[in-house]
Coordinates of C-alpha atoms in Angstrom, one line a residue:
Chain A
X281 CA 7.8 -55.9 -2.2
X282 CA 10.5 -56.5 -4.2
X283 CA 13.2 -57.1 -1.6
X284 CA 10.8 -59.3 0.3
X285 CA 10.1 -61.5 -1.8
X286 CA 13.7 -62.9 -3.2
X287 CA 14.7 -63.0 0.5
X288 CA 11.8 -65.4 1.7
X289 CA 12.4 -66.8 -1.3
X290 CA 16.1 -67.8 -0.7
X291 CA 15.1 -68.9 3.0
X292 CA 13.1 -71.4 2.0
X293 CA 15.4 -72.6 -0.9
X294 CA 18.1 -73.1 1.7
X295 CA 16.9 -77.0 2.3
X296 CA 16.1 -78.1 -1.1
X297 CA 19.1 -77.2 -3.0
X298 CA 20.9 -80.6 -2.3
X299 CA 17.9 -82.3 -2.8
X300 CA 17.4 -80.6 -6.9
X301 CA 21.5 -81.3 -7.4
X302 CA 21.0 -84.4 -6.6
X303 CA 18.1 -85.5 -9.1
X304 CA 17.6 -82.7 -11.6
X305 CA 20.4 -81.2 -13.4
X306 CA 23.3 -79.8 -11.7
X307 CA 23.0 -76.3 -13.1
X308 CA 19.8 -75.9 -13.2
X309 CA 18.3 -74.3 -10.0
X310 CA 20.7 -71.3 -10.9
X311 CA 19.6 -71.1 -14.2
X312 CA 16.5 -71.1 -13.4
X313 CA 16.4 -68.3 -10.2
X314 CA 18.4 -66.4 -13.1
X315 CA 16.2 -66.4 -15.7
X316 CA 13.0 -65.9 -13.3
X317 CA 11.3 -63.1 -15.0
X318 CA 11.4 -64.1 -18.3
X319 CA 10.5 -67.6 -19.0
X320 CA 10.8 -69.7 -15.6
X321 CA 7.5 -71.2 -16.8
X322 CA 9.8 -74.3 -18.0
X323 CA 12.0 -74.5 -15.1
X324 CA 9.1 -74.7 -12.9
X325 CA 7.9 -77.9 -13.2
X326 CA 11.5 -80.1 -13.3
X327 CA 12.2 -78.6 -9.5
X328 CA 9.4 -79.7 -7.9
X329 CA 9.4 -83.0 -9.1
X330 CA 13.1 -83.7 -8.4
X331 CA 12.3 -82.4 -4.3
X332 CA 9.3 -84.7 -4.7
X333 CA 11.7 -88.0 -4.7
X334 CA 13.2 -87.2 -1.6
X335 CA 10.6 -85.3 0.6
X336 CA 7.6 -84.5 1.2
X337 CA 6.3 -82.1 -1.8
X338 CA 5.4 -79.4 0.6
X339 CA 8.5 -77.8 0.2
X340 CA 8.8 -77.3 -4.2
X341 CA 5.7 -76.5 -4.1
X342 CA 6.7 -73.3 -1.8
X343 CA 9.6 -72.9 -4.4
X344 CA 7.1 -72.9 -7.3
X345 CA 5.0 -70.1 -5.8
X346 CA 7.5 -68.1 -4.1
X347 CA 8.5 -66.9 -7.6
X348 CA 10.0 -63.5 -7.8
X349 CA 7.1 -61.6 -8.4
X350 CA 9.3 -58.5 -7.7
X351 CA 11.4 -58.6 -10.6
X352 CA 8.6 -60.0 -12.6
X353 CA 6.5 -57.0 -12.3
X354 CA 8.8 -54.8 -12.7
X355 CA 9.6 -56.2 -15.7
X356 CA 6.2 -56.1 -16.8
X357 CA 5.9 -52.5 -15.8
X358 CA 8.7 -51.7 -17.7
X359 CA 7.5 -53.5 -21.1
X360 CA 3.7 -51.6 -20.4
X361 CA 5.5 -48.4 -20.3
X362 CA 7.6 -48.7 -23.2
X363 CA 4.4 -50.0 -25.4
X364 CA 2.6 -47.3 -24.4
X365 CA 5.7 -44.8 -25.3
X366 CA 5.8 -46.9 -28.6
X367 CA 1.9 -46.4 -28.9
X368 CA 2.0 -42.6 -28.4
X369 CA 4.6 -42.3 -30.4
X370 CA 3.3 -44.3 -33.9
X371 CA -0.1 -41.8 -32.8
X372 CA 1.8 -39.0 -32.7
X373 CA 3.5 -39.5 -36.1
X374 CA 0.3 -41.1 -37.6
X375 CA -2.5 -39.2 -36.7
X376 CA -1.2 -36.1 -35.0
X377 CA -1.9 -32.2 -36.3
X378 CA -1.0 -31.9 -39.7
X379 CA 0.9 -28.5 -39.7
X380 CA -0.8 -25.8 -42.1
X381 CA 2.1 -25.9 -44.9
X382 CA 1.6 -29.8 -44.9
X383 CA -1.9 -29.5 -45.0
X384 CA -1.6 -26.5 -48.1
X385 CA 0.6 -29.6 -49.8
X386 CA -1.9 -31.6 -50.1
X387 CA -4.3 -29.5 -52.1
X388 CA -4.2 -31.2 -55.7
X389 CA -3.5 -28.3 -58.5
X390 CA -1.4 -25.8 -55.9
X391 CA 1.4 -24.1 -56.8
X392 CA 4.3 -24.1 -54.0
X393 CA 6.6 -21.5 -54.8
X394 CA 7.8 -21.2 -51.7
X395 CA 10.0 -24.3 -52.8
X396 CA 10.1 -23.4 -56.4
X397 CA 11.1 -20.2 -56.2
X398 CA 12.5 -19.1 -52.4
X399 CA 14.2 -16.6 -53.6
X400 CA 11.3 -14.4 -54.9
X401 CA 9.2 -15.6 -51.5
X402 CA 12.2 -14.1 -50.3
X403 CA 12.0 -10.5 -51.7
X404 CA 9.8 -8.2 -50.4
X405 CA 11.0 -3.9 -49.9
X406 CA 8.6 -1.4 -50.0
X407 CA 8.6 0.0 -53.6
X408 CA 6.7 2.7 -55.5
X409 CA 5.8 2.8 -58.7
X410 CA 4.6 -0.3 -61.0
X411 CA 6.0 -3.7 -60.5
X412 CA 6.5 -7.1 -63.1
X413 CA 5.7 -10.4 -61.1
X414 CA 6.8 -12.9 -62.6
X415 CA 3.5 -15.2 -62.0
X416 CA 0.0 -13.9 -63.1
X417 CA -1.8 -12.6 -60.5
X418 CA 1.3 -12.5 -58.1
X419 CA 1.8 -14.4 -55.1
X420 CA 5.4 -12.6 -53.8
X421 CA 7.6 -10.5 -54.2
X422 CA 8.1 -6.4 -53.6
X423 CA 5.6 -4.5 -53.3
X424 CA 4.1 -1.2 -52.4
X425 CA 4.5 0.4 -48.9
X426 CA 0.0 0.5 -49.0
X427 CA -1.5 -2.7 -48.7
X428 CA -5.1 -3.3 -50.2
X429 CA -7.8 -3.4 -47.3
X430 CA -7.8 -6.9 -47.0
X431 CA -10.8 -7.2 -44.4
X432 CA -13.2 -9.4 -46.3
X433 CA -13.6 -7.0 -49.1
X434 CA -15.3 -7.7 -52.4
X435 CA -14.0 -5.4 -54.6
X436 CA -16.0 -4.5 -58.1
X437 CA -12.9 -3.8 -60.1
X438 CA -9.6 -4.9 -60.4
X439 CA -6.6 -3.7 -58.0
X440 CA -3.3 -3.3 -58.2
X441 CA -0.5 -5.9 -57.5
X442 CA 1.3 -3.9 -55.6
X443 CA -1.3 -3.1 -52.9
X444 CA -2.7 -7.0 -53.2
X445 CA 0.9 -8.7 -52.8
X446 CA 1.5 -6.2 -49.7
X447 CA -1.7 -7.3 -48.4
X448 CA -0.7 -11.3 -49.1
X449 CA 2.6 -10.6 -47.0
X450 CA 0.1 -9.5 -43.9
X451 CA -1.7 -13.5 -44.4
X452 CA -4.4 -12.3 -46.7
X453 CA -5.6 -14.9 -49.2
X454 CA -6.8 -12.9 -52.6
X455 CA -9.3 -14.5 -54.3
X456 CA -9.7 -13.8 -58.3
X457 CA -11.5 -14.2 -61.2
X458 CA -11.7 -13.7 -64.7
X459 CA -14.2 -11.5 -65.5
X460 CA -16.4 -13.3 -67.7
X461 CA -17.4 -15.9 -64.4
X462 CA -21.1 -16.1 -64.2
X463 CA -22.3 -13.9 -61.6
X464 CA -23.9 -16.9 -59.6
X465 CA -19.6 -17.9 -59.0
X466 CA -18.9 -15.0 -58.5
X467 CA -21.6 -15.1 -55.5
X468 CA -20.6 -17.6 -54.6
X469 CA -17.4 -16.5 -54.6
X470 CA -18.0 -13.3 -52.4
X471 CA -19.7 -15.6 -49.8
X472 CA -16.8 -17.5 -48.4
X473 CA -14.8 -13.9 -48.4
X474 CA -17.4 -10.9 -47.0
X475 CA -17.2 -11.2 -43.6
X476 CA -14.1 -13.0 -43.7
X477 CA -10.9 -10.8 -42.5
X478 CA -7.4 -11.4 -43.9
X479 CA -9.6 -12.1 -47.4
X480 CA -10.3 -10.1 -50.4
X481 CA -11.7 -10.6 -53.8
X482 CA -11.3 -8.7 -57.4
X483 CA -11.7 -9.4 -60.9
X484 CA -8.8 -10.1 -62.9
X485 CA -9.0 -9.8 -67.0
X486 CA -6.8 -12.0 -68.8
X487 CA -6.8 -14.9 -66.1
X488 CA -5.8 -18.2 -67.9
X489 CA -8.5 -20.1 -65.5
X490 CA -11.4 -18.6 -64.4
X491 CA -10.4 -18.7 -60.7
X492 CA -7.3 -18.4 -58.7
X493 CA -6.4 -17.8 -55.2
X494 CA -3.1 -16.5 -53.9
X495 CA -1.2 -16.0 -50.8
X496 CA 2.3 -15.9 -50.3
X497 CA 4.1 -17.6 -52.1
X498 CA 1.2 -19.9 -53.3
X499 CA -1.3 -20.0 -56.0
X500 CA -4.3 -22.3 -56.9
X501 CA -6.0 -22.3 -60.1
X502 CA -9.5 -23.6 -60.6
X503 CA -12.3 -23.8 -62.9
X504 CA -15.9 -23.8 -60.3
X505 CA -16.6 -22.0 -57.2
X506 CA -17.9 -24.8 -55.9
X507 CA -14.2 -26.5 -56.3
X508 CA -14.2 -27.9 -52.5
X509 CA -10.2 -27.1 -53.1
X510 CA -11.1 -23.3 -52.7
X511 CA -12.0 -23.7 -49.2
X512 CA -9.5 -26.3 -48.3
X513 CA -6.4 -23.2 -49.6
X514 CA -8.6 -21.0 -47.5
X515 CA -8.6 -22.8 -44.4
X516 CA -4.9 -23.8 -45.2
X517 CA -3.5 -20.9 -46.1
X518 CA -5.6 -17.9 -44.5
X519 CA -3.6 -16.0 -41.6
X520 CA -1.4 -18.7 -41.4
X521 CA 1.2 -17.9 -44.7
X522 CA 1.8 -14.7 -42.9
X523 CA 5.3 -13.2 -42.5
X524 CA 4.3 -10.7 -40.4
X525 CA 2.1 -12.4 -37.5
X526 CA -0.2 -9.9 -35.7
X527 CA -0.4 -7.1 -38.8
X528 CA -3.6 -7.0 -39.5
X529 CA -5.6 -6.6 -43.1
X530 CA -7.4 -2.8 -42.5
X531 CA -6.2 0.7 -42.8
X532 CA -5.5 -0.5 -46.4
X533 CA -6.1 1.0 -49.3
X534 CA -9.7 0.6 -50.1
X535 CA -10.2 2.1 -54.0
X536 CA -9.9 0.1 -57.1
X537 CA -7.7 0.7 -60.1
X538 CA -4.6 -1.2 -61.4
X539 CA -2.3 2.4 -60.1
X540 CA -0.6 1.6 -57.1
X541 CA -2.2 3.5 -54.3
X542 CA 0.9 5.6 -52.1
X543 CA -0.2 6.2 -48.6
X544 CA -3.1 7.7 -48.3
X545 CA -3.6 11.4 -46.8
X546 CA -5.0 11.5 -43.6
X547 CA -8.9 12.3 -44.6
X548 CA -11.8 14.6 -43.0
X549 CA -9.6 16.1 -40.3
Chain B
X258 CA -2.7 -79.7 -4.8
X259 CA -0.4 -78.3 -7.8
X260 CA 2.3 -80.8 -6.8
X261 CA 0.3 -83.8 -8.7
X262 CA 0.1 -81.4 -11.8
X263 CA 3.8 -80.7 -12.0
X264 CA 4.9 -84.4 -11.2
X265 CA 3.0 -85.6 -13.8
X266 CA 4.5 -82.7 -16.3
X267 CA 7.9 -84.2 -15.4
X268 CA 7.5 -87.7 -16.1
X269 CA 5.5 -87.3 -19.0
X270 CA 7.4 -85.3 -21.4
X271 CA 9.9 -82.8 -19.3
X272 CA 11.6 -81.9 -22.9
X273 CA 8.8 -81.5 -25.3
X274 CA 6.4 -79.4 -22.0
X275 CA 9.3 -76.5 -21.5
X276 CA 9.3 -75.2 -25.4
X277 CA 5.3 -75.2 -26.1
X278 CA 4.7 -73.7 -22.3
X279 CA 7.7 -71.1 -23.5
X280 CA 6.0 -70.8 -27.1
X281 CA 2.8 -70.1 -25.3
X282 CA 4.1 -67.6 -22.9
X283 CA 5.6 -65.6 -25.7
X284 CA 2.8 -65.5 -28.0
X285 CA 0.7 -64.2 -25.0
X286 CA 3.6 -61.8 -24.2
X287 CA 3.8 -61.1 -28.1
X288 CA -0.2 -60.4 -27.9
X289 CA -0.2 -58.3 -24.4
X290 CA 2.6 -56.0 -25.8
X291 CA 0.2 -55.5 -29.3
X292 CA -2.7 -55.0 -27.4
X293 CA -0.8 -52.1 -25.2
X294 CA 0.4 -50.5 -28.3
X295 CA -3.0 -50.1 -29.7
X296 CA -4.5 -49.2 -26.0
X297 CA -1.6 -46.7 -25.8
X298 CA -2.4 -45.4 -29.5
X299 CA -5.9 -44.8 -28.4
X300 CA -4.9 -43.1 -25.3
X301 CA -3.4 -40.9 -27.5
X302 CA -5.6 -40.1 -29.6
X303 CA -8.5 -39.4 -26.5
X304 CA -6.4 -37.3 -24.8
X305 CA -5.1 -35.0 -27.3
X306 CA -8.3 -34.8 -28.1
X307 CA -9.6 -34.4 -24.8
X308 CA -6.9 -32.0 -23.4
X309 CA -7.9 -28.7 -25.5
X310 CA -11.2 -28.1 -27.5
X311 CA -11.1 -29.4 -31.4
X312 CA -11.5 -28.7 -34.2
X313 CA -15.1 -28.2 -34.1
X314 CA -15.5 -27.2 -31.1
X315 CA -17.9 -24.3 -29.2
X316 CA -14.3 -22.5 -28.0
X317 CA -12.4 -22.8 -31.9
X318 CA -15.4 -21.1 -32.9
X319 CA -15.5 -18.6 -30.9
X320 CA -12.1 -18.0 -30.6
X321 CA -12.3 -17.9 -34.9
X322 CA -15.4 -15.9 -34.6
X323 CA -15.2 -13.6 -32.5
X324 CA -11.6 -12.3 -33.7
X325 CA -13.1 -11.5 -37.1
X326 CA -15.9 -9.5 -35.1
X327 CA -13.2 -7.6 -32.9
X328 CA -11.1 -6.7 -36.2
X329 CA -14.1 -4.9 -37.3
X330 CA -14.0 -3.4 -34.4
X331 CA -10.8 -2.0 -34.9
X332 CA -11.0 -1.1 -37.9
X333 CA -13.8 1.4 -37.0
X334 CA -11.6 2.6 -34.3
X335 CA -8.3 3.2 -36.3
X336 CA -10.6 5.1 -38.3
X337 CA -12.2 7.2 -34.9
X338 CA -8.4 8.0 -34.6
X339 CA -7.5 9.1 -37.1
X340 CA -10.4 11.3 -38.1
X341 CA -12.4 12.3 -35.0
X342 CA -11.9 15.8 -33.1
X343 CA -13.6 14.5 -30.0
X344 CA -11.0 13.8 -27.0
X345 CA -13.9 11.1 -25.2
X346 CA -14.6 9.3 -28.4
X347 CA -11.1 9.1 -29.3
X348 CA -10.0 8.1 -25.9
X349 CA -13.1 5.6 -26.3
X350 CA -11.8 4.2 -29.4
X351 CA -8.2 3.9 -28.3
X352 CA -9.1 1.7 -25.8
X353 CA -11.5 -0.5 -28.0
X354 CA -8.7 -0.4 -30.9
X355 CA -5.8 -1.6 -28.2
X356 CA -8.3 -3.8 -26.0
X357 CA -9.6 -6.1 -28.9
X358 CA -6.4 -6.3 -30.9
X359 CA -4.8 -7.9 -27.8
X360 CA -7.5 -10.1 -27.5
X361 CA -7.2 -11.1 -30.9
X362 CA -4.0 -12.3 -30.1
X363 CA -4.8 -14.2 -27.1
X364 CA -7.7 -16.0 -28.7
X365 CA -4.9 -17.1 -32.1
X366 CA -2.7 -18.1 -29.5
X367 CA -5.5 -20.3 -27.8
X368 CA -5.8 -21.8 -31.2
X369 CA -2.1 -22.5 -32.0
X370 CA -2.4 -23.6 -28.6
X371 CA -5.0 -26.4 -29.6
X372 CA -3.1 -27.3 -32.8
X373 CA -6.1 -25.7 -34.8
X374 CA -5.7 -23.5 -37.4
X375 CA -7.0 -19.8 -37.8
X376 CA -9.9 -20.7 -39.7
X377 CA -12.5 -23.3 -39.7
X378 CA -14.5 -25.7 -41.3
X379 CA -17.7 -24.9 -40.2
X380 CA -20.1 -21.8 -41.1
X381 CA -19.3 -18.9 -39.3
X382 CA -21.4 -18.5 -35.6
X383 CA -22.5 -22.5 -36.1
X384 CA -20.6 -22.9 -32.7
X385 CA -23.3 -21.2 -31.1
X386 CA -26.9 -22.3 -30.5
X387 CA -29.2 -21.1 -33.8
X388 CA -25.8 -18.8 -34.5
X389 CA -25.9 -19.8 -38.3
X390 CA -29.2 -17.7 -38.3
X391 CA -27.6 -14.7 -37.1
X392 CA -25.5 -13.9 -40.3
X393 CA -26.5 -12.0 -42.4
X394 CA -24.2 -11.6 -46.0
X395 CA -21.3 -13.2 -43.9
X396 CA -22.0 -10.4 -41.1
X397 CA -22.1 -11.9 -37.7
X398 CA -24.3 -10.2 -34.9
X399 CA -23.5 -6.2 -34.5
X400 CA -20.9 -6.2 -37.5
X401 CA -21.3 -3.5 -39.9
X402 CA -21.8 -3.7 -43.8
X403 CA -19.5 -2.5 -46.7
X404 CA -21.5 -0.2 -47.1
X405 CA -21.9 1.2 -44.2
X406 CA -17.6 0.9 -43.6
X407 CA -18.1 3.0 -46.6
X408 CA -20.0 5.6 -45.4
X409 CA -18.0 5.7 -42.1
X410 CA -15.0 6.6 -43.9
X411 CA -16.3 9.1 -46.3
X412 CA -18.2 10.8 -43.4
X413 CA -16.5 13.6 -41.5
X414 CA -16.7 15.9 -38.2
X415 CA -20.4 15.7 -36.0
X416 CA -21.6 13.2 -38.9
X417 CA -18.8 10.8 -38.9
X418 CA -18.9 11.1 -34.7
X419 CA -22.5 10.2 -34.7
X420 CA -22.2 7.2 -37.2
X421 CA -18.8 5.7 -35.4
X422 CA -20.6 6.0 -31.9
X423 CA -24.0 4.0 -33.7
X424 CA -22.2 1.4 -35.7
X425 CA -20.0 0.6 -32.4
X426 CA -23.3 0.2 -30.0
X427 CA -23.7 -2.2 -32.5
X428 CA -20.7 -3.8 -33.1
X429 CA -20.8 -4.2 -28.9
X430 CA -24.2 -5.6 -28.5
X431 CA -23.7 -8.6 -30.9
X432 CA -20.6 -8.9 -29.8
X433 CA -22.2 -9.5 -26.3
X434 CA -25.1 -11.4 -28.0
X435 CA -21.5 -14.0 -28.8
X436 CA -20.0 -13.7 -25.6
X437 CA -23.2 -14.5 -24.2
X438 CA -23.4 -17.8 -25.9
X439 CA -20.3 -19.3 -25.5
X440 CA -20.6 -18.2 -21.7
X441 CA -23.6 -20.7 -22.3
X442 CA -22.0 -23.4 -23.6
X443 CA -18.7 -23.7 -22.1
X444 CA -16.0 -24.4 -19.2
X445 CA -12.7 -23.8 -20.8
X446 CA -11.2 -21.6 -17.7
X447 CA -9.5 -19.4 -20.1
X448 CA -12.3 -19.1 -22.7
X449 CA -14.6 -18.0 -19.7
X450 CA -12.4 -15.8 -18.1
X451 CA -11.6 -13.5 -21.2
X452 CA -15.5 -13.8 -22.5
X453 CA -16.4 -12.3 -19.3
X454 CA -14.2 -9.4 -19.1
X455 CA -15.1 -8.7 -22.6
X456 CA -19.0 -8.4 -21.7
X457 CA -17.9 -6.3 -18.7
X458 CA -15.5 -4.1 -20.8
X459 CA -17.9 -3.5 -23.5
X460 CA -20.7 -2.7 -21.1
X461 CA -19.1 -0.3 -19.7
X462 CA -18.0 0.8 -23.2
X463 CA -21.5 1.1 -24.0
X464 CA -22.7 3.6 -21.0
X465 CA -19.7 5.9 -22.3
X466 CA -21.0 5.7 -25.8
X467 CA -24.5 6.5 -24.4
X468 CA -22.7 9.8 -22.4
X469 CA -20.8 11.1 -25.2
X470 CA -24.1 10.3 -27.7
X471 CA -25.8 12.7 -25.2
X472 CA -23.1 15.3 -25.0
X473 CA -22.2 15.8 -28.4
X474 CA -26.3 15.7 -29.2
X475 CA -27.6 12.6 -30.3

């Protein structure tokens, strides 16, 4: 189509050229089969009236429609396409899926200190014994070999860091609170973690809120359960702040007690 | 016929015509390109949208679901492993331990897949048809309690057996009761294909329970 149609065209023009040079401008007909595609609209109307003068109009008026619709759409094609690459593009950036750590960003009140503080996000051997975190409850750092049970468990009493921060390096978010949270909370609480896998929940004396999550590396203080910025670090964080992806949350250590459970002996055999 | 038109463009104003024709054609060109953007924007949006199931879809909730159901399920088994004597249960419960953790994984990979994340902002089970109903203390169909976890792994020898083999009859009924409904509700080729071979794995899981409940004395 595209080779067609400048060819008829230029079989046709083969009369009228001396006709146009001699009324219209000189360098105009070039111009004007030039610049076709983008604005000929102008052009269009001078030509036919200079063949007018001499001939019969039959002939411009061929010229006028025999416009190179070749170039033209393919022109136009070309502009569609890039819109529409533009278009997906400004979607993509605008609207597209919000990765998890952008997403954990944008809870008001969270602590990130995977920015603030890489290099503790950063440590994590197997240790036995009592460990200090430096933040209160932990969110990274070394930790015992054990990892608390981390399979939606409500725990009665506290546990120990060590265990819980193992178990926040497998993706688990650990949800605590101070101890004096009215027992409709602490329901509360409970019901957005039994159940739930890669979750836990324990009391935590000496909390300077009455609630705060962890997982690695972040931490989120509130005053209510019914804070609808608990769920949004749960679905934010939950599984995905993982450094190990695939370890799961059971054949943890399942007692209470601030001690740092060691592994466990094999029981009932 | 057009030839009257265009003489008539000539003599009346052949300079002034050309700019507000051109003015015209590029405001329309101007307006054509906008409107493509936006249509292309849209486009967008429908078929990302349209290519995978969202973010509250029948298959994200499933695929959410039904991996918390199967971690139970390993859970119980690790436990078979480590503290059952009986070569047919713990040959059962290797296979349900190795079986469901790899379908764990497929189903978070179906998720990354879709740009979801791991967990949802639904209730659990409200993918399925009256599924908010079926749980129970944020136990979906088949899953076992605390308390019962508890007693499964302070229990030992024929007791322990006998409550591993019960709480996993469980576990694999509502966990067919699941399969069941998202079989119901959706066309997602891999989403059917791997519901299906679970209900046909855990079937057959389920007559082996039933032989070794009758062997060992149930």
């Amino acid at each position: 189509m595209s080779i067609s149609t400048p060819a008829g065209d230029s079989s046709r023009q083969t009369a009228p050229p001396a006709a146009k040079k001699a009324t219209a401008g000189a360098g105009r007909p070039p111009a004007a089969r030039g610049a076709r595609p983008s604005g000929g609209g102008g052009g269009k109307g001078t030509r036919p009236g200079g063949g007018g003068k001499s001939r019969k109009p039959i002939t411009p008026v061929k010229v006028s429609q025999g416009r190179s619709w070749g170039p033209i759409a393919l022109f136009s094609a070309v502009g569609v396409i890039a819109a529409a690459i533009i278009g997906y593009g400004i979607y993509a950036v605008s609207v597209g899926p919000k990765d998890w750590k952008e997403k954990a960003e944008g809870i008001s009140g969270i602590s990130d200190f995977r920015k603030s503080d890489p290099k503790l996000v950063d440590t994590r051997s197997h240790k036995s014994g009592s460990i200090q975190y430096p933040q209160t409850p932990p969110v990274a750092g070394d930790h015992n070999v054990s990892w608390q049970n981390c399979m939606g468990d409500v725990y009665d009493a506290q546990i120990a860091n060590e265990n819980a921060v193992h178990s926040l390096e497998h993706g688990a978010v650990w949800v605590t609170y101070r101890p004096d949270l009215p027992k409709d909370q602490v329901d509360a609480l409970a019901s957005k973690v039994r159940g739930q896998e890669f979750t836990m929940m324990s009391p935590f004396p000496g909390l300077d809120k009455p609630i705060s999550l962890q997982a690695w590396g972040y931490q989120l203080k509130v005053d209510n359960a019914s804070d609808d910025r608990v769920d949004e670090f749960i679905r934010a964080l939950r599984l995905n702040a993982t450094l190990e992806p695939g370890v799961g949350c059971s054949g943890g250590v399942t007692a209470t007690g601030t001690t740092p459970r060691e592994l466990q002996q094999p029981q009932g055999q | 016929m057009s030839t009257t038109y265009d003489d008539t463009a000539v003599s009346d104003s052949s300079v002034a015509a050309p700019p507000r024709r051109r003015a015209l054609l590029l405001t329309s060109a101007v307006v054509a390109a906008v409107l493509v953007v936006i249509a292309a924007f849209g486009a967008g949006w429908f078929a990302s949208s349209r290519n995978h199931p969202g973010e509250d879809s029948v298959e994200a909730g499933f695929a959410r679901d039904m991996s918390s159901h199967h971690a139970q399920a390993v859970e119980m088994s690790m436990l078979a492993l480590d503290k059952s004597t009986q070569p047919d249960l713990r040959l059962l419960a290797g296979e349900i331990a190795q079986a469901q953790q790899a379908q764990i994984g497929m189903m978070q990979t179906w998720l990354r897949d879709w740009h979801l994340g791991p967990t949802g902002r639904q209730p659990q089970m409200s993918w399925m048809t009256d599924g908010a109903s079926l749980v129970h203390d944020g136990l979906m169909p088949g899953m076992a309690s605390a308390a019962d976890m508890t007693k499964l792994r302070n229990a030992t020898g024929h007791d322990f057996d006998l409550l591993f083999l019960r709480l996993m009859q469980q576990h694999h009924l509502g966990g067919i009761h699941m399969v069941e409904g998202v079989l119901a509700e959706t066309n997602e080729t891999d989403v059917v294909w791997l519901a299906q071979s679970m209900a046909n794995n855990q079937r057959a899981e389920l007559e082996f329970i039933q032989q070794i409940l009758a062997k060992i004395g149930a």
